[in-house]
Every structure is written in structure tokens, then in C-alpha cells.
Amino acid sequence: MEKSLKARAVDLLSRREYSRRELERRLAPHAESAEALAAVLDELAERNWQSDARFAEQFAEARARKYGTRRVRLEMRERGVDAGLIDEALSGHDDFPAALAQWQKKFGQLPQSPEEKARQIRFLATRGFGMDVIRRILRHAADDLPDDPSL
């Protein structure tokens, strides 16, 4: 027996949060018409079963452990989240602890050559961390090293 559009939506939402656009993309192949799909999505939002604000909060919290706000912002935009909700979800987020954790996990030591420095910068930049944060990471790591190289 074919599941109803609403049942499919509830099934998807029972596993994780979805933005309205994500849900629309997942359900579109099963919808009889665009109007029927819009009606189901509107009903889900009215009942607060689907919320872009809730999705943005959870997505930002989960992704910010590994990625910078620039990348998280871009990914949320791709998922159709409103710019205001993105700003709200990312407000007060500091990239430094996540960037430092990623840098320590991958490298753990200062670059020994310009090529290695470029590699470390590129690694952090592709994860959405800004150059100001990347410079702080490399400076912070240098400050933590002992002055005596024999130690």
C-alpha cells in the first residue's frame, strides 16, 4: 500500500529535523501536485512538526563542532534556511575552539616549512574557518611550545 504524503513526511521527521526545502525535495517525487505538497508542508509547520528555526539550531550545533561558521552558513543556505534564522542560530558562536580541536587532531605541531604551513591553512580554510581564526590557531600553538627545543 502506498504511503500518504503526510505519512512519508512524518516518517522522515521522526528520524531527524529537516528544513522545509529539504522536506519538499524528498517528498516531491511522491506528490500528486505542487499544491498538495505545499498543503502538507504548511500543515506540518502549523503543527510545529517541522520548523526551520529548530532545524537551524540543531544543524548549527552539530556542524559547528567540526566546521567554521562560514561553511555551516553556506550549508544551511543550500538547505533553504532563511538568512535571519541562520544568523540567529550562529550568533555567539566562536570558531576558535573547534578550529583548534580540528588542527590538533590533524596536525598537532607547527608547520616546519612554507608548504606545510600552506597545507595547514588550506585544511582549516576548507572547513570554513576564517583567516583570522587560522592565524590565531598558528600563533596560539607557537605560544604553547616550550622555548627550549631540547624539551
CSV table of C-alpha atoms in Angstrom, one decimal:
chain,number,residue,atom,x,y,z
A,1,MET,CA,0.0,0.0,0.0
A,2,GLU,CA,1.3,3.5,-0.9
A,3,LYS,CA,2.0,5.8,2.0
A,4,SER,CA,0.3,9.1,2.1
A,5,LEU,CA,2.4,12.2,1.6
A,6,LYS,CA,1.9,13.3,5.2
A,7,ALA,CA,2.9,9.8,6.5
A,8,ARG,CA,6.1,10.0,4.5
A,9,ALA,CA,6.8,13.4,5.9
A,10,VAL,CA,6.2,12.3,9.5
A,11,ASP,CA,8.3,9.3,8.9
A,12,LEU,CA,11.2,11.4,7.7
A,13,LEU,CA,10.8,13.9,10.5
A,14,SER,CA,10.7,11.2,13.1
A,15,ARG,CA,14.4,10.4,12.3
A,16,ARG,CA,15.8,13.9,12.2
A,17,GLU,CA,14.9,17.6,11.6
A,18,TYR,CA,14.6,18.7,8.0
A,19,SER,CA,14.3,22.2,6.6
A,20,ARG,CA,11.2,22.9,4.6
A,21,ARG,CA,13.2,22.9,1.3
A,22,GLU,CA,14.8,19.5,2.2
A,23,LEU,CA,11.5,18.0,3.0
A,24,GLU,CA,10.0,19.4,-0.2
A,25,ARG,CA,12.7,17.8,-2.3
A,26,ARG,CA,12.3,14.5,-0.6
A,27,LEU,CA,8.6,14.4,-0.9
A,28,ALA,CA,8.2,16.0,-4.4
A,29,PRO,CA,8.5,12.7,-6.3
A,30,HIS,CA,5.6,11.3,-4.3
A,31,ALA,CA,3.3,14.3,-4.5
A,32,GLU,CA,0.4,14.3,-6.9
A,33,SER,CA,0.7,18.1,-7.3
A,34,ALA,CA,2.7,21.0,-6.1
A,35,GLU,CA,-0.4,22.3,-4.3
A,36,ALA,CA,-0.9,19.1,-2.4
A,37,LEU,CA,2.8,19.1,-1.3
A,38,ALA,CA,2.6,22.8,-0.2
A,39,ALA,CA,-0.6,22.0,1.8
A,40,VAL,CA,1.1,19.1,3.6
A,41,LEU,CA,4.2,21.2,4.3
A,42,ASP,CA,2.1,24.1,5.6
A,43,GLU,CA,0.2,21.7,7.9
A,44,LEU,CA,3.4,20.3,9.3
A,45,ALA,CA,4.7,23.8,10.0
A,46,GLU,CA,1.4,24.9,11.6
A,47,ARG,CA,1.5,21.9,14.0
A,48,ASN,CA,5.2,22.7,14.7
A,49,TRP,CA,6.3,19.2,13.5
A,50,GLN,CA,8.6,20.9,11.0
A,51,SER,CA,10.4,24.1,11.9
A,52,ASP,CA,13.2,25.8,10.0
A,53,ALA,CA,14.3,27.5,13.2
A,54,ARG,CA,14.6,24.2,15.1
A,55,PHE,CA,16.4,22.7,12.1
A,56,ALA,CA,18.9,25.7,12.0
A,57,GLU,CA,19.6,25.4,15.7
A,58,GLN,CA,20.3,21.7,15.7
A,59,PHE,CA,22.2,21.8,12.4
A,60,ALA,CA,24.4,24.7,13.6
A,61,GLU,CA,25.1,22.9,16.9
A,62,ALA,CA,26.1,19.6,15.2
A,63,ARG,CA,28.2,21.0,12.4
A,64,ALA,CA,29.9,23.7,14.5
A,65,ARG,CA,32.0,21.0,16.3
A,66,LYS,CA,33.9,20.3,13.1
A,67,TYR,CA,33.4,23.2,10.8
A,68,GLY,CA,33.6,27.0,10.8
A,69,THR,CA,30.6,29.3,10.7
A,70,ARG,CA,31.3,30.2,7.1
A,71,ARG,CA,30.8,26.6,6.0
A,72,VAL,CA,27.9,26.0,8.3
A,73,ARG,CA,26.2,29.2,7.0
A,74,LEU,CA,26.7,28.0,3.4
A,75,GLU,CA,25.3,24.6,4.0
A,76,MET,CA,22.3,26.0,5.7
A,77,ARG,CA,21.7,28.4,2.8
A,78,GLU,CA,21.9,25.4,0.5
A,79,ARG,CA,19.2,23.7,2.6
A,80,GLY,CA,16.9,26.7,2.2
A,81,VAL,CA,17.1,28.2,5.6
A,82,ASP,CA,16.3,31.9,5.9
A,83,ALA,CA,19.2,34.2,6.4
A,84,GLY,CA,17.7,35.6,9.6
A,85,LEU,CA,17.4,32.1,11.1
A,86,ILE,CA,21.0,31.3,10.1
A,87,ASP,CA,22.2,34.5,11.8
A,88,GLU,CA,20.2,33.6,14.9
A,89,ALA,CA,21.5,30.0,15.1
A,90,LEU,CA,25.1,31.1,14.6
A,91,SER,CA,25.1,34.2,16.9
A,92,GLY,CA,27.6,34.0,19.7
A,93,HIS,CA,29.4,31.0,18.1
A,94,ASP,CA,33.2,31.2,18.5
A,95,ASP,CA,35.1,29.3,15.8
A,96,PHE,CA,38.4,29.2,17.8
A,97,PRO,CA,37.8,26.1,20.0
A,98,ALA,CA,36.5,24.0,17.0
A,99,ALA,CA,39.3,25.1,14.8
A,100,LEU,CA,41.9,24.4,17.4
A,101,ALA,CA,40.5,20.9,18.0
A,102,GLN,CA,40.5,20.1,14.3
A,103,TRP,CA,44.0,21.4,13.9
A,104,GLN,CA,45.3,19.4,16.9
A,105,LYS,CA,43.6,16.3,15.7
A,106,LYS,CA,45.1,16.6,12.2
A,107,PHE,CA,48.5,18.1,12.8
A,108,GLY,CA,49.3,18.8,16.4
A,109,GLN,CA,52.5,20.6,15.6
A,110,LEU,CA,53.6,23.8,14.0
A,111,PRO,CA,54.4,23.7,10.3
A,112,GLN,CA,58.1,23.2,9.6
A,113,SER,CA,58.1,24.6,6.0
A,114,PRO,CA,56.1,27.1,4.0
A,115,GLU,CA,54.5,24.1,2.1
A,116,GLU,CA,53.3,22.6,5.4
A,117,LYS,CA,52.0,25.9,6.6
A,118,ALA,CA,50.0,26.3,3.4
A,119,ARG,CA,48.7,22.8,3.8
A,120,GLN,CA,47.5,23.5,7.4
A,121,ILE,CA,45.9,26.8,6.4
A,122,ARG,CA,44.2,25.1,3.4
A,123,PHE,CA,42.9,22.3,5.7
A,124,LEU,CA,41.3,24.8,8.1
A,125,ALA,CA,40.0,27.1,5.4
A,126,THR,CA,38.2,24.3,3.6
A,127,ARG,CA,36.4,23.6,6.8
A,128,GLY,CA,35.0,27.1,6.9
A,129,PHE,CA,37.3,28.8,9.3
A,130,GLY,CA,38.3,32.4,8.6
A,131,MET,CA,41.9,33.6,8.2
A,132,ASP,CA,41.7,35.5,11.4
A,133,VAL,CA,40.9,32.3,13.3
A,134,ILE,CA,43.6,30.3,11.4
A,135,ARG,CA,46.3,32.9,12.2
A,136,ARG,CA,45.2,32.7,15.9
A,137,ILE,CA,45.5,28.9,15.8
A,138,LEU,CA,49.0,29.0,14.5
A,139,ARG,CA,50.0,31.8,16.9
A,140,HIS,CA,48.4,30.0,19.8
A,141,ALA,CA,50.2,26.8,19.0
A,142,ALA,CA,53.5,28.7,18.8
A,143,ASP,CA,52.9,30.2,22.2
A,144,ASP,CA,52.3,26.8,23.8
A,145,LEU,CA,55.6,25.4,22.7
A,146,PRO,CA,58.5,25.4,25.2
A,147,ASP,CA,61.3,27.9,24.5
A,148,ASP,CA,64.0,25.2,24.9
A,149,PRO,CA,63.9,22.9,21.8
A,150,SER,CA,65.6,20.1,23.7
A,151,LEU,CA,62.4,19.7,25.8
